[in-house]
């Protein structure tokens, strides 16, 4: 546990499985709905029992149901059971049991469709969490760039060496460069069967440097390894940003130390440098500044700058049993600049995320100038956004801030260069403490803590290690930031589809609760029977969830700001839509309840059937309104939603069967064509009402904050 690996793995294991932003909102919502439903059901129960035992209720024949001691015990029990059943039914209707189904269907459907968009979802909840994301912390290499390194610049001393200029270099310098590249590497060179071409293996950086040395400096890898002996190797260290090797030529007594790594760090170890002619020159302050300008110039051109340095050390210095590679008074061999081109669609994807109100932050191990250049090229930084504004920092600087300074400055930071895995983790923790919903991309084992800590961990499918994938929620199969933007769009689609279903479902619940409560208080009976209410609950919950859960993402989703953690799940727009529809349904159904028999000259049984039929058909028409929360044209793209149309058709067929053929089961009476026309006419008014109310502006303050009901922020 005292190793870096142990510290990292303990960090991963200590992360708690907390609820996603949507889960916490839904829990609060369902809790509030449950309380309201229980309250209404209890009030209906009390009112109906009082009316019954005070002799204010009548049976079908017009006789008083309760006459004190004259009433049989069985009749009392049957009546009380019927009253309790009505109250229980109200509770069942009030609580949206279809909500978990709608959420699961939406997540599962989106998960399947995201697979074709190069995103493999490992945890269902990650789909909806991505829709709430406010910040994306992304890697550079392989995500914003192609991870196809190529050496494009080579400086020996203060002289730039072009592609064909390597033949003019001193042979002694070329030999040292061969040793520096060929021995201090984790890559390999293979000759093809024909022997005319070479194949390179290793990391993209190693492959690029080996390719340059073999093709430009005529490095003979096999001959080099046969003529040299490696005494000790110091592997690349993410803190020191360099790797070293101690070697000797066979038959010689002296050994050479070769270092390769980040240019500014290797340069700090040097006191001399080679010029083109092979002469060793001193590295004073003025010369060092010139090299700094060369390094910054390459970095400003978005090149990764790698330096080579060496020193000849006597054999006896390494005879104490503990081999230590000399790190002082080295001689600089040369500088190479490696270009890793930005992905063609990276800038567009970054702009799409920024347009959607999501902050994109780049965290990389490259030096600050390279990081700044790549970030500018990808659109993360604006061209005039200078470093003094706090938009670009180094990992060590961020690490050394006080907790208060970090919390104050973390929002302004767009790029963090020379960062360690724990700097990345620290940034994620700070952002989450400030209330952000954070998505993190990573491909290495050392990215695992940040991936685990983030609300959404996005690992890379090609370059990603197994530890990174296991710590992530979503695997980006093509390692492309464009796919991250696609995941964001799908996440918002999931969130919006759930909102659509909630609006649709709550309209049903509000209307059913008010109608049954008013009718119970005034008339002593509920117009919608237990079977009818359960039927509405069944078809609206199940089929409604399936219809609205499979809506596809649209461009409009990326035009809205992110919802984050605190924005309400039920927005003012949704309240406006659902209350207007519920008010209309309540007005129509109560009119039918009290005046329907006189207006349409029908029997009580037919009138109750019309009430039931109008109620269901209103939900069918309102299902179209629920497709668009804000847009007035609810039929836009309806031809693409084939499943939606099929479900609406199935719902209508089932309702016809319920009314016309299941009389005894559903307690209904057959309706004639004129009565069906009246029911459809009442229900169809839902469309013009839905269109009209969308012209009404809504305030920004959450509706529930006026009602002081529950936790308005969470709900």
XYZ file of C-alpha atoms in Angstrom:
715
model
C 0.000 0.000 0.000
C 3.019 2.313 0.215
C 3.615 2.123 -3.538
C 2.033 4.445 -6.106
C 0.053 1.478 -7.445
C -1.267 0.642 -3.967
C -2.216 4.246 -3.319
C -4.062 4.438 -6.639
C -5.970 1.169 -6.157
C -7.005 2.181 -2.632
C -8.340 5.429 -4.098
C -10.449 3.454 -6.567
C -11.824 1.051 -3.978
C -12.805 3.853 -1.593
C -15.112 5.585 -4.060
C -18.727 5.224 -2.910
C -21.556 4.203 -5.228
C -23.660 7.321 -4.860
C -26.860 8.083 -6.729
C -26.825 9.761 -10.115
C -28.354 13.261 -10.380
C -31.474 11.866 -12.073
C -31.906 9.069 -9.520
C -31.872 11.559 -6.634
C -34.397 13.747 -8.478
C -36.681 10.795 -9.214
C -36.543 9.589 -5.608
C -37.607 13.002 -4.357
C -40.318 13.262 -7.016
C -41.842 9.850 -6.342
C -41.721 10.496 -2.601
C -43.668 13.746 -3.049
C -46.179 12.114 -5.424
C -46.655 9.229 -2.992
C -47.414 11.616 -0.118
C -49.943 13.555 -2.202
C -51.570 10.322 -3.424
C -51.860 8.927 0.098
C -53.325 12.209 1.365
C -55.967 12.342 -1.381
C -56.794 8.638 -0.960
C -57.189 9.072 2.800
C -59.455 12.082 2.325
C -61.602 10.193 -0.210
C -61.792 7.230 2.173
C -62.909 9.426 5.073
C -65.470 11.340 2.988
C -66.993 8.180 1.477
C -67.185 6.442 4.869
C -68.869 9.490 6.457
C -71.357 9.753 3.620
C -72.103 6.055 3.809
C -72.618 5.836 7.565
C -74.675 9.045 7.633
C -77.083 7.581 5.071
C -76.168 9.951 2.219
C -75.426 7.256 -0.353
C -77.884 5.327 -2.482
C -77.750 2.039 -4.362
C -78.642 1.495 -8.035
C -82.362 1.417 -7.232
C -82.266 4.744 -5.384
C -82.530 3.232 -1.912
C -80.401 4.431 1.003
C -77.496 2.014 1.423
C -77.107 2.336 5.187
C -80.104 2.333 7.535
C -78.403 1.715 10.855
C -79.289 -1.599 12.477
C -81.604 -2.498 9.613
C -78.663 -2.918 7.234
C -77.218 -6.411 7.028
C -73.636 -6.943 8.177
C -72.674 -8.463 4.810
C -73.971 -5.393 2.972
C -71.982 -3.099 5.279
C -68.809 -5.154 4.749
C -69.299 -5.167 0.972
C -69.883 -1.417 0.876
C -66.890 -0.650 3.111
C -64.658 -2.961 1.037
C -65.802 -1.159 -2.135
C -64.969 2.221 -0.554
C -61.528 0.986 0.561
C -60.930 -0.428 -2.947
C -61.699 2.984 -4.458
C -59.239 4.664 -2.067
C -56.533 2.083 -2.744
C -57.072 2.496 -6.485
C -56.453 6.224 -6.151
C -53.087 5.476 -4.503
C -52.232 3.078 -7.323
C -53.122 5.661 -9.961
C -51.299 8.475 -8.150
C -47.968 6.696 -7.980
C -46.372 6.433 -11.450
C -45.361 2.765 -11.440
C -44.414 3.135 -15.086
C -41.619 5.555 -14.236
C -38.977 2.858 -13.520
C -40.140 1.082 -16.677
C -39.868 4.274 -18.726
C -36.395 4.986 -17.354
C -35.185 1.424 -17.986
C -36.689 1.281 -21.482
C -35.154 4.628 -22.402
C -31.740 3.616 -21.082
C -31.817 0.182 -22.715
C -32.952 1.549 -26.084
C -30.326 4.310 -25.992
C -27.648 1.823 -24.911
C -28.356 -0.301 -27.975
C -28.378 2.658 -30.358
C -25.203 4.155 -28.850
C -23.334 0.964 -29.680
C -23.702 1.797 -33.368
C -22.285 5.248 -32.589
C -19.039 3.742 -31.192
C -20.015 3.992 -27.527
C -20.314 0.819 -25.458
C -22.278 1.500 -22.284
C -21.110 -0.572 -19.314
C -23.482 0.954 -16.771
C -27.036 1.862 -17.746
C -27.208 4.862 -15.424
C -24.313 6.496 -17.299
C -26.632 7.186 -20.258
C -28.852 9.587 -18.339
C -26.011 11.014 -16.229
C -24.241 12.145 -19.400
C -27.304 14.205 -20.219
C -26.703 16.255 -17.051
C -22.961 16.746 -17.675
C -21.690 20.289 -17.238
C -17.941 19.654 -17.659
C -15.845 17.217 -19.709
C -12.210 16.651 -18.711
C -10.505 15.087 -21.714
C -7.118 13.637 -22.526
C -5.190 15.005 -25.478
C -3.291 12.133 -27.038
C -5.487 9.762 -28.991
C -8.718 11.532 -28.072
C -8.314 15.035 -29.460
C -5.392 13.915 -31.634
C -4.884 10.910 -33.899
C -2.082 9.437 -31.756
C -0.006 9.029 -34.933
C 3.299 10.629 -34.017
C 5.841 11.701 -36.610
C 9.159 13.534 -36.160
C 8.903 16.742 -38.179
C 11.760 18.829 -36.723
C 15.294 18.074 -35.555
C 17.672 20.533 -33.923
C 21.317 19.734 -33.282
C 22.670 22.431 -31.034
C 21.101 25.638 -32.268
C 21.016 24.535 -35.904
C 17.882 23.218 -37.548
C 18.578 20.040 -39.526
C 16.209 19.473 -42.447
C 15.142 16.069 -43.750
C 18.081 15.661 -46.066
C 20.654 17.311 -43.819
C 21.542 14.345 -41.628
C 24.415 13.394 -43.940
C 26.270 16.571 -42.931
C 26.311 15.631 -39.235
C 29.513 14.578 -37.505
C 29.864 10.784 -37.363
C 30.566 10.838 -33.615
C 27.273 12.657 -32.956
C 25.346 10.278 -35.230
C 26.797 7.297 -33.340
C 25.704 8.782 -30.011
C 22.241 9.484 -31.422
C 22.022 5.844 -32.557
C 22.791 4.739 -29.004
C 20.368 7.277 -27.494
C 17.490 6.164 -29.703
C 18.184 2.465 -30.206
C 19.129 1.473 -26.642
C 16.985 3.836 -24.577
C 13.640 2.643 -25.948
C 10.788 0.254 -25.204
C 10.056 -0.133 -28.919
C 11.421 -2.529 -31.503
C 12.347 -2.534 -35.185
C 11.599 -5.470 -37.486
C 12.558 -5.986 -41.084
C 9.930 -7.219 -43.489
C 10.407 -10.555 -45.256
C 11.687 -8.803 -48.365
C 14.106 -6.778 -46.219
C 13.279 -3.546 -48.015
C 10.837 -2.162 -45.444
C 10.784 -1.783 -41.678
C 8.060 -2.341 -39.102
C 8.046 -0.573 -35.752
C 6.400 -1.520 -32.465
C 5.917 0.308 -29.172
C 4.107 3.441 -28.103
C 3.326 6.032 -30.803
C 6.151 8.246 -29.510
C 8.692 5.380 -29.554
C 7.612 4.278 -33.012
C 7.934 7.819 -34.383
C 11.455 8.313 -32.976
C 12.622 4.857 -34.110
C 11.207 5.447 -37.577
C 13.027 8.770 -37.812
C 16.332 7.271 -36.620
C 16.151 4.286 -38.983
C 15.046 6.202 -42.079
C 16.886 9.501 -41.537
C 19.951 8.547 -39.463
C 20.376 5.048 -40.955
C 20.179 3.337 -37.564
C 21.075 -0.373 -37.712
C 19.200 -1.736 -34.714
C 20.579 -5.280 -34.870
C 24.202 -4.153 -35.289
C 23.835 -1.658 -32.447
C 22.537 -4.267 -29.989
C 25.290 -6.728 -30.971
C 28.036 -4.136 -30.411
C 26.715 -2.701 -27.151
C 25.870 -3.987 -23.709
C 23.142 -2.470 -21.505
C 24.230 -2.264 -17.863
C 21.167 -0.657 -16.281
C 17.838 0.790 -17.347
C 15.738 3.425 -15.611
C 12.210 3.245 -16.980
C 10.156 6.275 -17.923
C 8.836 8.065 -14.848
C 5.675 10.154 -15.061
C 7.065 12.537 -12.434
C 10.515 13.017 -13.955
C 9.172 12.693 -17.522
C 12.294 10.897 -18.761
C 13.911 7.493 -19.135
C 17.599 6.553 -18.962
C 20.020 3.780 -19.833
C 23.591 2.967 -18.755
C 25.518 1.189 -21.534
C 29.000 0.306 -22.674
C 30.451 -0.691 -26.007
C 31.801 -4.208 -26.002
C 35.562 -4.243 -25.532
C 35.693 -0.794 -23.909
C 36.019 0.146 -20.241
C 33.993 3.362 -20.241
C 30.241 3.567 -19.941
C 27.772 6.127 -21.252
C 24.598 7.396 -19.629
C 21.840 8.289 -22.097
C 18.728 10.214 -21.113
C 15.623 10.838 -23.201
C 12.539 12.788 -22.167
C 10.682 16.077 -21.940
C 12.911 18.725 -23.486
C 12.792 21.331 -20.713
C 13.527 18.711 -18.044
C 16.435 17.112 -19.907
C 17.820 20.551 -20.787
C 17.901 21.454 -17.076
C 20.295 18.502 -16.532
C 22.739 19.672 -19.231
C 25.770 21.934 -18.954
C 27.100 21.396 -22.515
C 25.774 20.724 -26.010
C 27.009 19.365 -29.345
C 27.007 21.504 -32.466
C 26.625 20.195 -36.020
C 30.380 19.626 -36.358
C 30.509 17.464 -33.241
C 32.175 20.059 -31.033
C 31.146 20.325 -27.375
C 30.195 23.837 -26.292
C 29.335 25.231 -22.887
C 25.730 25.969 -21.995
C 25.641 29.323 -20.218
C 22.531 31.336 -19.371
C 22.329 33.105 -22.733
C 22.708 29.828 -24.635
C 20.127 28.188 -22.389
C 17.652 30.954 -23.212
C 18.167 30.270 -26.922
C 17.370 26.601 -26.382
C 14.314 27.569 -24.337
C 13.109 29.663 -27.276
C 13.649 26.719 -29.646
C 11.649 24.431 -27.354
C 8.871 26.993 -26.927
C 8.791 27.594 -30.673
C 8.272 23.901 -31.385
C 5.689 23.630 -28.611
C 3.835 26.653 -29.984
C 3.610 24.759 -33.268
C 1.816 21.971 -31.313
C 4.889 19.720 -31.433
C 5.857 17.402 -28.590
C 9.499 18.236 -27.895
C 11.855 15.391 -26.872
C 15.518 15.904 -25.939
C 18.487 13.496 -25.907
C 21.488 13.914 -23.614
C 24.452 11.778 -22.600
C 27.510 11.682 -20.408
C 30.529 9.429 -20.379
C 31.209 8.067 -16.883
C 34.153 5.969 -15.655
C 33.489 2.305 -14.897
C 34.523 2.573 -11.256
C 31.766 5.053 -10.429
C 29.294 2.222 -10.712
C 31.090 -0.432 -8.640
C 29.402 0.304 -5.303
C 26.627 -2.188 -6.024
C 23.993 0.493 -6.306
C 23.845 1.730 -9.868
C 22.823 5.349 -10.107
C 22.478 7.084 -13.451
C 24.275 10.408 -13.567
C 21.821 13.292 -13.884
C 24.125 16.317 -13.768
C 26.538 17.995 -16.192
C 25.145 16.133 -19.219
C 25.797 17.033 -22.842
C 22.760 17.800 -25.002
C 22.674 15.633 -28.147
C 19.695 17.112 -29.901
C 16.008 18.013 -29.885
C 13.241 16.446 -31.947
C 9.712 17.754 -32.445
C 6.925 15.202 -32.901
C 3.672 16.148 -34.537
C 0.448 14.440 -33.465
C -2.262 15.864 -35.754
C -5.636 16.802 -34.321
C -8.475 14.507 -35.302
C -10.420 15.960 -38.260
C -13.683 16.222 -36.302
C -12.232 17.150 -32.904
C -12.684 20.909 -33.208
C -16.263 20.538 -34.430
C -17.071 18.149 -31.547
C -15.539 20.531 -28.982
C -17.519 23.441 -30.418
C -20.686 21.327 -30.325
C -20.141 20.609 -26.623
C -19.376 24.262 -25.868
C -22.460 25.349 -27.818
C -24.460 22.984 -25.602
C -23.122 24.813 -22.528
C -20.657 22.092 -21.516
C -17.149 23.196 -20.508
C -14.347 21.166 -22.106
C -11.071 21.004 -20.186
C -7.919 19.353 -21.555
C -5.608 17.565 -19.107
C -2.308 16.378 -20.546
C 1.241 15.462 -19.611
C 2.726 17.625 -22.383
C 4.468 20.886 -21.606
C 2.446 24.033 -21.271
C 3.243 25.425 -24.731
C 2.362 22.237 -26.618
C -0.801 21.863 -24.563
C -1.770 25.456 -25.266
C -1.172 25.065 -29.014
C -3.229 21.843 -29.286
C -6.021 23.319 -27.140
C -6.162 26.379 -29.395
C -6.158 24.186 -32.508
C -9.047 22.117 -31.112
C -11.065 25.144 -30.020
C -10.752 24.573 -26.267
C -8.810 27.831 -25.946
C -9.629 30.985 -27.868
C -6.698 32.472 -29.842
C -6.638 35.613 -27.654
C -7.033 33.748 -24.377
C -3.680 34.437 -22.702
C -2.020 32.355 -20.013
C -2.257 35.099 -17.416
C -6.048 34.732 -17.275
C -5.633 31.435 -15.442
C -6.987 29.373 -18.340
C -3.726 27.382 -18.617
C -1.906 25.966 -15.585
C 0.620 23.258 -14.864
C -0.219 20.293 -12.661
C 2.323 21.216 -9.988
C 0.904 24.744 -9.785
C -2.664 23.447 -9.409
C -1.493 20.900 -6.840
C 0.175 23.583 -4.725
C -2.878 25.829 -4.547
C -4.654 25.987 -1.222
C -8.081 24.260 -1.209
C -9.763 27.684 -1.291
C -7.657 28.813 -4.281
C -8.390 25.593 -6.151
C -12.149 25.983 -5.644
C -11.932 29.594 -6.781
C -9.844 28.993 -9.915
C -10.957 25.539 -11.120
C -13.836 26.910 -13.229
C -11.511 29.217 -15.182
C -8.972 26.501 -16.016
C -9.299 25.187 -19.578
C -5.949 23.403 -19.915
C -3.778 21.654 -17.345
C -0.322 20.729 -18.630
C 2.405 18.556 -17.135
C -0.253 16.910 -14.997
C 0.020 13.736 -12.946
C -2.857 11.241 -12.485
C -3.529 12.685 -9.044
C -3.733 16.226 -10.442
C -6.475 14.950 -12.733
C -8.244 13.306 -9.787
C -7.908 16.497 -7.750
C -9.520 18.571 -10.508
C -12.441 16.139 -10.795
C -12.989 16.274 -7.030
C -12.919 20.084 -7.018
C -15.384 20.324 -9.897
C -17.800 17.900 -8.238
C -17.584 19.795 -4.941
C -18.636 22.908 -6.845
C -21.762 21.092 -8.057
C -20.625 20.170 -11.571
C -21.611 16.896 -13.196
C -18.233 15.757 -14.532
C -17.354 13.430 -17.395
C -13.723 12.264 -17.698
C -11.934 10.542 -20.567
C -8.865 8.381 -19.967
C -6.957 5.477 -21.457
C -4.188 4.573 -19.001
C -4.131 2.559 -15.817
C -3.184 5.713 -13.919
C -6.403 7.373 -15.142
C -8.494 4.838 -13.189
C -8.972 6.980 -10.022
C -10.275 9.962 -12.019
C -12.523 7.713 -14.145
C -13.959 6.168 -11.001
C -14.373 9.469 -9.177
C -16.158 11.195 -12.075
C -19.916 11.079 -12.559
C -19.266 9.519 -15.975
C -15.992 7.750 -16.787
C -15.251 7.419 -20.510
C -12.393 5.040 -21.351
C -10.821 4.493 -24.754
C -11.548 1.219 -26.544
C -8.387 1.081 -28.704
C -5.611 2.539 -26.554
C -7.364 2.006 -23.210
C -5.999 -0.464 -20.679
C -8.215 -3.063 -19.035
C -7.993 -1.258 -15.686
C -9.210 1.971 -17.317
C -12.105 0.159 -18.996
C -13.094 -1.579 -15.765
C -13.118 1.765 -13.950
C -15.232 3.480 -16.613
C -18.967 3.663 -17.295
C -18.764 4.002 -21.092
C -16.100 2.757 -23.515
C -15.473 4.961 -26.575
C -14.719 2.313 -29.180
C -12.981 4.587 -31.719
C -11.050 6.767 -29.190
C -12.595 9.840 -30.850
C -13.773 12.942 -29.019
C -16.515 13.201 -31.627
C -18.034 10.069 -30.084
C -17.977 11.783 -26.676
C -20.156 14.554 -28.159
C -22.471 11.860 -29.550
C -22.750 10.274 -26.084
C -23.638 13.717 -24.699
C -26.420 14.055 -27.273
C -27.792 10.611 -26.422
C -27.599 11.398 -22.700
C -29.693 14.512 -23.196
C -32.127 12.515 -25.299
C -32.561 10.019 -22.433
C -33.124 12.809 -19.922
C -35.640 14.565 -22.190
C -37.530 11.346 -22.942
C -37.904 10.720 -19.209
C -39.190 14.284 -18.779
C -41.699 13.702 -21.587
C -43.036 10.603 -19.873
C -43.217 12.346 -16.488
C -45.229 15.205 -18.026
C -47.538 12.732 -19.750
C -47.943 10.542 -16.659
C -48.515 13.373 -14.198
C -51.266 14.771 -16.425
C -53.070 11.448 -16.046
C -52.441 11.357 -12.303
C -53.529 14.938 -11.588
C -56.720 14.587 -13.641
C -57.667 11.212 -12.107
C -56.998 12.395 -8.547
C -58.986 15.622 -8.843
C -61.939 14.026 -10.664
C -62.309 11.182 -8.179
C -61.829 13.452 -5.171
C -64.360 16.094 -6.297
C -66.890 13.456 -7.316
C -66.424 11.566 -4.035
C -66.906 14.701 -1.921
C -69.900 16.060 -3.860
C -71.714 12.969 -5.139
C -70.413 10.258 -2.853
C -69.160 8.099 -5.713
C -66.163 7.889 -8.029
C -66.894 8.145 -11.783
C -63.950 5.936 -12.739
C -64.189 2.440 -11.261
C -61.251 0.521 -9.857
C -60.970 -1.651 -12.982
C -61.140 1.388 -15.275
C -58.503 3.286 -13.318
C -56.215 0.261 -13.307
C -56.795 -0.121 -17.042
C -55.798 3.507 -17.613
C -52.799 2.968 -15.366
C -51.771 -0.128 -17.306
C -51.991 1.203 -20.850
C -50.733 4.690 -20.030
C -47.812 3.513 -17.894
C -46.608 0.605 -19.987
C -47.475 1.589 -23.543
C -46.922 5.283 -22.893
C -43.470 4.559 -21.493
C -42.574 2.450 -24.512
C -43.825 5.093 -26.962
C -42.027 8.073 -25.432
C -38.877 6.180 -24.385
C -37.804 5.482 -27.966
C -37.754 9.023 -29.342
C -34.447 9.700 -31.123
C -32.067 12.610 -30.391
C -32.600 15.881 -32.249
C -30.381 18.887 -32.958
C -32.411 21.017 -30.560
C -31.081 19.000 -27.621
C -27.645 20.589 -28.031
C -29.056 24.111 -28.082
C -30.006 24.076 -24.387
C -27.739 24.560 -21.371
C -26.935 21.468 -19.277
C -29.284 20.629 -16.404
C -26.489 19.913 -13.917
C -27.385 18.799 -10.387
C -29.738 21.507 -9.160
C -32.122 22.310 -12.015
C -35.608 20.871 -11.419
C -36.671 17.653 -13.116
C -40.155 19.077 -13.706
C -39.515 22.407 -15.398
C -41.893 25.338 -15.564
C -42.551 24.455 -19.200
C -43.668 20.984 -18.133
C -45.879 22.415 -15.360
C -47.516 24.738 -17.889
C -48.181 21.892 -20.308
C -49.434 19.317 -17.824
C -51.595 21.691 -15.733
C -53.308 23.103 -18.824
C -54.113 19.624 -20.136
C -55.147 18.363 -16.703
C -57.397 21.416 -16.188
C -59.133 20.810 -19.513
C -59.627 17.111 -18.792
C -60.968 17.854 -15.302
C -63.396 20.469 -16.669
C -64.721 18.129 -19.384
C -65.039 15.068 -17.171
C -66.690 16.893 -14.272
C -69.143 18.448 -16.726
C -69.943 14.978 -18.012
C -70.159 13.686 -14.451
C -72.769 16.209 -13.293
C -74.515 17.281 -16.536
C -73.669 14.554 -19.042
C -76.929 12.618 -18.700
C -79.006 15.750 -19.282
C -76.853 17.186 -22.086
C -76.635 13.994 -24.159
C -79.864 12.392 -22.919
C -78.181 9.114 -21.986
C -78.425 6.698 -19.097
C -76.110 6.763 -16.094
C -74.234 3.687 -17.355
C -73.625 5.178 -20.820
C -72.598 8.502 -19.276
C -70.003 6.784 -17.056
C -68.729 4.887 -20.107
C -68.363 8.185 -22.012
C -66.448 9.653 -19.074
C -64.099 6.681 -19.106
C -63.735 6.796 -22.902
C -63.071 10.558 -23.030
C -60.490 10.212 -20.271
C -58.550 7.508 -22.125
C -58.792 9.214 -25.533
C -57.570 12.478 -23.982
C -54.420 10.646 -22.921
C -53.987 9.215 -26.431
C -54.172 12.698 -27.984
C -52.037 14.190 -25.205
C -49.358 11.585 -25.937
C -48.673 13.490 -29.170
C -48.340 16.732 -27.172
C -45.802 15.036 -24.889
C -43.487 14.364 -27.865
C -42.410 18.019 -27.852
C -42.052 19.845 -24.560
C -41.554 23.287 -26.104
C -41.976 23.092 -29.883
C -45.459 23.915 -31.158
C -45.410 21.414 -34.025
C -45.876 18.123 -32.164
C -46.066 16.152 -35.423
C -42.520 17.001 -36.541
C -40.644 13.775 -37.355
C -43.689 11.649 -36.514
C -43.152 9.557 -39.661
C -39.782 8.442 -38.275
C -41.286 7.322 -34.954
C -42.902 4.155 -36.254
C -42.974 2.490 -32.853
C -44.821 5.496 -31.427
C -47.514 5.261 -34.117
C -47.842 1.503 -33.629
C -48.297 1.913 -29.855
C -50.931 4.648 -30.320
C -52.771 2.351 -32.729
C -52.613 -0.576 -30.303
C -53.886 1.641 -27.448
C -56.912 2.738 -29.512
C -57.725 -0.844 -30.513
C -57.515 -2.024 -26.895
C -59.775 0.816 -25.782
C -62.396 -0.097 -28.409
C -62.274 -3.700 -27.211
C -62.585 -2.548 -23.589
C -65.658 -0.402 -24.277
C -67.471 -2.532 -26.834
C -66.711 -6.110 -25.865
C -65.741 -6.252 -22.167
C -68.898 -4.747 -20.707
C -69.153 -6.868 -17.581
C -65.398 -6.824 -16.829
C -64.910 -3.098 -17.404
C -68.351 -2.005 -16.184
C -69.005 -0.242 -19.518
C -71.871 0.085 -21.997
C -71.616 0.018 -25.788
C -71.510 3.428 -27.457
C -73.031 4.361 -30.806
C -71.171 6.195 -33.576
C -72.444 9.613 -32.479
C -71.298 9.012 -28.901
C -67.900 7.848 -30.126
C -67.685 11.016 -32.215
C -68.440 13.142 -29.152
C -65.693 11.348 -27.178
C -63.135 11.804 -29.972
C -64.200 15.445 -30.398
C -63.647 16.223 -26.711
C -60.275 14.433 -26.728
C -59.050 16.117 -29.935
C -59.300 19.558 -28.287
C -56.110 18.549 -26.458
C -54.125 19.400 -29.595
C -55.198 23.071 -30.032
C -54.889 23.579 -26.258
C -51.340 22.163 -26.354
C -50.471 24.461 -29.266
C -52.013 27.530 -27.624
C -50.403 27.216 -24.191
C -46.940 27.003 -25.738
C -47.289 30.690 -26.606
C -47.514 31.482 -22.884
C -44.108 32.542 -21.441
C -43.025 30.875 -18.218
C -40.951 32.346 -15.340
C -37.460 31.071 -14.665
C -38.046 30.489 -10.951
C -38.992 26.826 -10.293
C -42.751 26.371 -9.872
C -42.438 24.297 -6.704
C -40.571 27.105 -4.981
C -43.879 28.991 -4.906
C -45.697 25.993 -3.445
C -42.965 25.247 -0.868
C -43.602 21.569 -1.606
C -40.685 19.207 -0.926
C -37.188 19.954 -2.106
C -37.818 22.267 -5.075
C -34.192 22.117 -6.203
C -34.105 18.354 -6.351
C -37.659 17.919 -7.707
